Amino acid sequence: MPAVDVLYRQAMRLTNNPDDAQDLVQDTFERGFKAFDRFQPGSNFEAWMTTIERNAYFNQYHKAKRRPQRANDSTGEYNDWDIYSASEHGSEGLKSAEQEYMETFAPEEIMAALDRLSPERRRVFIDAAIDGKSYQQVADEEGIKIGTVMSRLNRARSQLRQELERYAKERGYQHEHEAVDKPSAERHRPVEAGPSIKK
């Protein structure tokens, strides 16, 4: 199956460990099977699956609170971002701002940015934006109101964008990533800026 080879190659790039790569591929297929009713016929299946795999990797890393072996409250109006949505991740579909970041920046850059979020914002971002949980489910698990979930998610998105922009600028390739932020500005209503980021 061609998709297996594609997923394994990506898993090796992410984990740099054969055993971890195999586990990640298996987890990806389990997630894909559970979400297959959301796959849009005619869209790119491999792209859909590699998206699931990337998000599973980032989710596992932060949920396990360990770095892989690789050396390397204002509210806003947002719909739940479903990481398995074929309309979002098909080869021709529009992509969310989060997915643009996942595809544009290296894994270690994403990890560094996520690590700078507060634990509360990071948990909400991973659960809602990466793991695809509904606002209500996140609210129930965190013991908070839906409005608080939305607030933390909005602020996490804003801070993550700032962190990645700063990271890109420091390394001299800001011009390559400026376009990444445009979809977010065009699709989402501006939200109140969160507190300044600690340097």
Tab-separated table of C-alpha atoms in Angstrom:
chain	number	residue	atom	x	y	z
A	1	MET	CA	0.000	0.000	0.000
A	2	PRO	CA	1.666	3.250	-1.158
A	3	ALA	CA	0.205	5.241	1.730
A	4	VAL	CA	2.054	3.046	4.234
A	5	ASP	CA	5.419	3.895	2.694
A	6	VAL	CA	4.604	7.602	2.632
A	7	LEU	CA	3.473	7.550	6.259
A	8	TYR	CA	6.491	5.562	7.412
A	9	ARG	CA	8.938	7.934	5.708
A	10	GLN	CA	7.261	10.907	7.346
A	11	ALA	CA	7.158	9.115	10.708
A	12	MET	CA	10.898	8.438	10.489
A	13	ARG	CA	11.577	12.108	9.758
A	14	LEU	CA	9.506	13.074	12.784
A	15	THR	CA	10.736	10.484	15.283
A	16	ASN	CA	14.115	9.368	13.923
A	17	ASN	CA	13.412	6.000	15.531
A	18	PRO	CA	12.087	2.876	13.704
A	19	ASP	CA	10.015	1.582	16.625
A	20	ASP	CA	8.431	4.965	17.317
A	21	ALA	CA	7.808	5.411	13.597
A	22	GLN	CA	5.951	2.093	13.372
A	23	ASP	CA	3.855	2.981	16.414
A	24	LEU	CA	3.020	6.354	14.893
A	25	VAL	CA	1.962	4.782	11.583
A	26	GLN	CA	-0.258	2.288	13.415
A	27	ASP	CA	-1.838	5.054	15.481
A	28	THR	CA	-2.396	7.066	12.311
A	29	PHE	CA	-4.302	4.245	10.631
A	30	GLU	CA	-6.419	3.737	13.746
A	31	ARG	CA	-7.309	7.426	13.781
A	32	GLY	CA	-7.969	7.409	10.050
A	33	PHE	CA	-10.253	4.371	10.332
A	34	LYS	CA	-12.294	6.009	13.084
A	35	ALA	CA	-12.627	9.217	11.085
A	36	PHE	CA	-13.072	7.680	7.631
A	37	ASP	CA	-16.664	8.855	7.365
A	38	ARG	CA	-15.225	12.381	7.232
A	39	PHE	CA	-12.979	11.644	4.264
A	40	GLN	CA	-14.223	13.343	1.121
A	41	PRO	CA	-14.175	11.007	-1.908
A	42	GLY	CA	-12.052	12.422	-4.676
A	43	SER	CA	-9.683	14.276	-2.374
A	44	ASN	CA	-6.068	13.258	-1.799
A	45	PHE	CA	-6.071	10.270	0.576
A	46	GLU	CA	-2.321	10.346	1.216
A	47	ALA	CA	-2.425	14.060	2.064
A	48	TRP	CA	-5.342	13.400	4.416
A	49	MET	CA	-3.480	10.589	6.170
A	50	THR	CA	-0.172	12.456	6.446
A	51	THR	CA	-2.061	15.330	8.053
A	52	ILE	CA	-3.540	12.937	10.613
A	53	GLU	CA	-0.061	11.535	11.258
A	54	ARG	CA	1.538	14.942	11.828
A	55	ASN	CA	-1.187	15.957	14.229
A	56	ALA	CA	-0.987	12.617	16.042
A	57	TYR	CA	2.752	13.127	16.467
A	58	PHE	CA	2.411	16.584	18.000
A	59	ASN	CA	-0.446	15.370	20.185
A	60	GLN	CA	1.531	12.388	21.490
A	61	TYR	CA	4.628	14.462	22.171
A	62	HIS	CA	2.865	16.993	24.354
A	63	LYS	CA	0.482	14.549	26.012
A	64	ALA	CA	3.448	12.374	27.009
A	65	LYS	CA	5.404	15.457	28.112
A	66	ARG	CA	8.616	14.109	26.650
A	67	ARG	CA	10.785	15.113	23.720
A	68	PRO	CA	11.218	12.444	21.035
A	69	GLN	CA	14.580	10.912	20.297
A	70	ARG	CA	15.104	13.197	17.342
A	71	ALA	CA	18.120	15.468	17.807
A	72	ASN	CA	16.972	17.712	16.091
A	73	ASP	CA	-10.092	35.932	28.186
A	74	SER	CA	-11.896	37.517	25.391
A	75	THR	CA	-13.962	35.172	23.259
A	76	GLY	CA	-14.077	34.886	19.505
A	77	GLU	CA	-16.403	33.131	17.106
A	78	TYR	CA	-14.682	30.089	15.649
A	79	ASN	CA	-16.015	26.779	14.466
A	80	ASP	CA	-14.359	23.659	15.865
A	81	TRP	CA	-11.267	22.840	13.816
A	82	ASP	CA	-11.543	19.184	12.893
A	83	ILE	CA	-8.110	17.748	12.127
A	84	TYR	CA	-9.648	14.948	10.122
A	85	SER	CA	-11.838	17.106	7.901
A	86	ALA	CA	-11.201	16.235	4.267
A	87	SER	CA	-12.496	19.606	3.177
A	88	GLU	CA	-9.735	21.200	5.210
A	89	HIS	CA	-6.955	18.778	4.339
A	90	GLY	CA	-7.743	17.574	0.846
A	91	SER	CA	-5.301	18.509	-1.885
A	92	GLU	CA	-7.624	21.227	-3.179
A	93	GLY	CA	-9.238	22.306	0.090
A	94	LEU	CA	-8.583	25.382	2.159
A	95	LYS	CA	-6.352	24.797	5.159
A	96	SER	CA	-6.646	26.240	8.622
A	97	ALA	CA	-3.964	28.532	9.989
A	98	GLU	CA	-2.829	25.737	12.304
A	99	GLN	CA	-2.346	23.347	9.396
A	100	GLU	CA	-0.382	25.976	7.477
A	101	TYR	CA	2.001	26.195	10.414
A	102	MET	CA	2.296	22.433	10.774
A	103	GLU	CA	3.264	22.089	7.116
A	104	THR	CA	5.494	25.161	6.873
A	105	PHE	CA	7.635	24.971	9.997
A	106	ALA	CA	9.907	22.136	11.129
A	107	PRO	CA	8.650	19.922	13.993
A	108	GLU	CA	11.208	21.300	16.444
A	109	GLU	CA	10.056	24.849	15.635
A	110	ILE	CA	6.429	23.935	16.318
A	111	MET	CA	7.419	22.216	19.562
A	112	ALA	CA	9.422	25.197	20.759
A	113	ALA	CA	6.473	27.501	20.090
A	114	LEU	CA	3.977	25.192	21.811
A	115	ASP	CA	6.259	24.853	24.824
A	116	ARG	CA	6.115	28.620	25.334
A	117	LEU	CA	2.337	28.564	25.795
A	118	SER	CA	1.009	28.400	29.333
A	119	PRO	CA	-0.056	24.870	30.376
A	120	GLU	CA	-3.732	25.905	30.307
A	121	ARG	CA	-3.560	27.353	26.802
A	122	ARG	CA	-1.418	24.508	25.510
A	123	ARG	CA	-3.841	21.836	26.746
A	124	VAL	CA	-6.812	23.579	25.154
A	125	PHE	CA	-4.953	24.165	21.888
A	126	ILE	CA	-3.807	20.548	21.617
A	127	ASP	CA	-7.222	19.138	22.531
A	128	ALA	CA	-9.308	21.424	20.306
A	129	ALA	CA	-7.012	22.409	17.439
A	130	ILE	CA	-4.855	19.304	17.083
A	131	ASP	CA	-6.828	16.406	18.557
A	132	GLY	CA	-10.129	17.658	17.141
A	133	LYS	CA	-12.211	17.610	20.327
A	134	SER	CA	-15.338	19.733	20.523
A	135	TYR	CA	-15.408	22.831	22.702
A	136	GLN	CA	-17.931	21.105	24.972
A	137	GLN	CA	-15.714	18.048	25.447
A	138	VAL	CA	-12.689	20.205	26.237
A	139	ALA	CA	-14.751	22.285	28.655
A	140	ASP	CA	-15.992	19.164	30.452
A	141	GLU	CA	-12.502	17.678	30.735
A	142	GLU	CA	-10.953	20.934	31.960
A	143	GLY	CA	-13.850	21.812	34.259
A	144	ILE	CA	-14.319	25.231	32.649
A	145	LYS	CA	-16.954	27.018	30.585
A	146	ILE	CA	-17.084	26.907	26.788
A	147	GLY	CA	-16.404	30.641	26.682
A	148	THR	CA	-13.182	30.061	28.597
A	149	VAL	CA	-12.189	27.332	26.151
A	150	MET	CA	-12.729	29.715	23.248
A	151	SER	CA	-10.790	32.458	24.992
A	152	ARG	CA	-7.807	30.236	25.754
A	153	LEU	CA	-7.835	28.807	22.245
A	154	ASN	CA	-7.934	32.257	20.640
A	155	ARG	CA	-5.094	33.508	22.798
A	156	ALA	CA	-3.073	30.349	22.195
A	157	ARG	CA	-3.470	30.797	18.439
A	158	SER	CA	-2.412	34.417	18.668
A	159	GLN	CA	0.630	33.626	20.797
A	160	LEU	CA	1.631	30.674	18.630
A	161	ARG	CA	1.478	32.874	15.534
A	162	GLN	CA	3.649	35.505	17.222
A	163	GLU	CA	6.165	32.900	18.368
A	164	LEU	CA	6.516	31.401	14.905
A	165	GLU	CA	6.788	34.812	13.268
A	166	ARG	CA	9.537	35.741	15.724
A	167	TYR	CA	11.280	32.426	15.146
A	168	ALA	CA	11.172	32.916	11.368
A	169	LYS	CA	12.421	36.487	11.589
A	170	GLU	CA	15.337	35.515	13.836
A	171	ARG	CA	16.443	32.955	11.271
A	172	GLY	CA	16.131	35.295	8.335
A	173	TYR	CA	13.313	33.615	6.442
A	174	GLN	CA	10.385	35.780	7.458
A	175	HIS	CA	9.566	36.419	3.814
A	176	GLU	CA	8.975	32.710	3.254
A	177	HIS	CA	6.342	32.509	6.001
A	178	GLU	CA	4.543	35.833	5.744
A	179	ALA	CA	1.955	34.266	3.456
A	180	VAL	CA	1.191	31.640	6.087
A	181	ASP	CA	-0.494	34.205	8.296
A	182	LYS	CA	-2.759	35.600	5.569
A	183	PRO	CA	-5.370	32.814	5.634
A	184	SER	CA	-5.809	33.359	9.374
A	185	ALA	CA	-6.344	37.082	8.940
A	186	GLU	CA	-8.791	36.553	6.092
A	187	ARG	CA	-10.864	33.775	7.633
A	188	HIS	CA	-11.019	34.722	11.296
A	189	ARG	CA	-12.371	37.708	13.135
A	190	PRO	CA	-9.570	39.594	14.934
A	191	VAL	CA	-9.387	38.872	18.641
A	192	GLU	CA	-8.006	40.902	21.471
A	193	ALA	CA	-4.272	40.434	21.795
A	194	GLY	CA	-3.192	38.335	24.735
A	195	PRO	CA	-0.577	39.279	27.322
A	196	SER	CA	2.928	39.889	26.080
A	197	ILE	CA	5.089	36.830	25.646
A	198	LYS	CA	7.906	36.290	28.071
A	199	LYS	CA	11.290	36.314	26.402
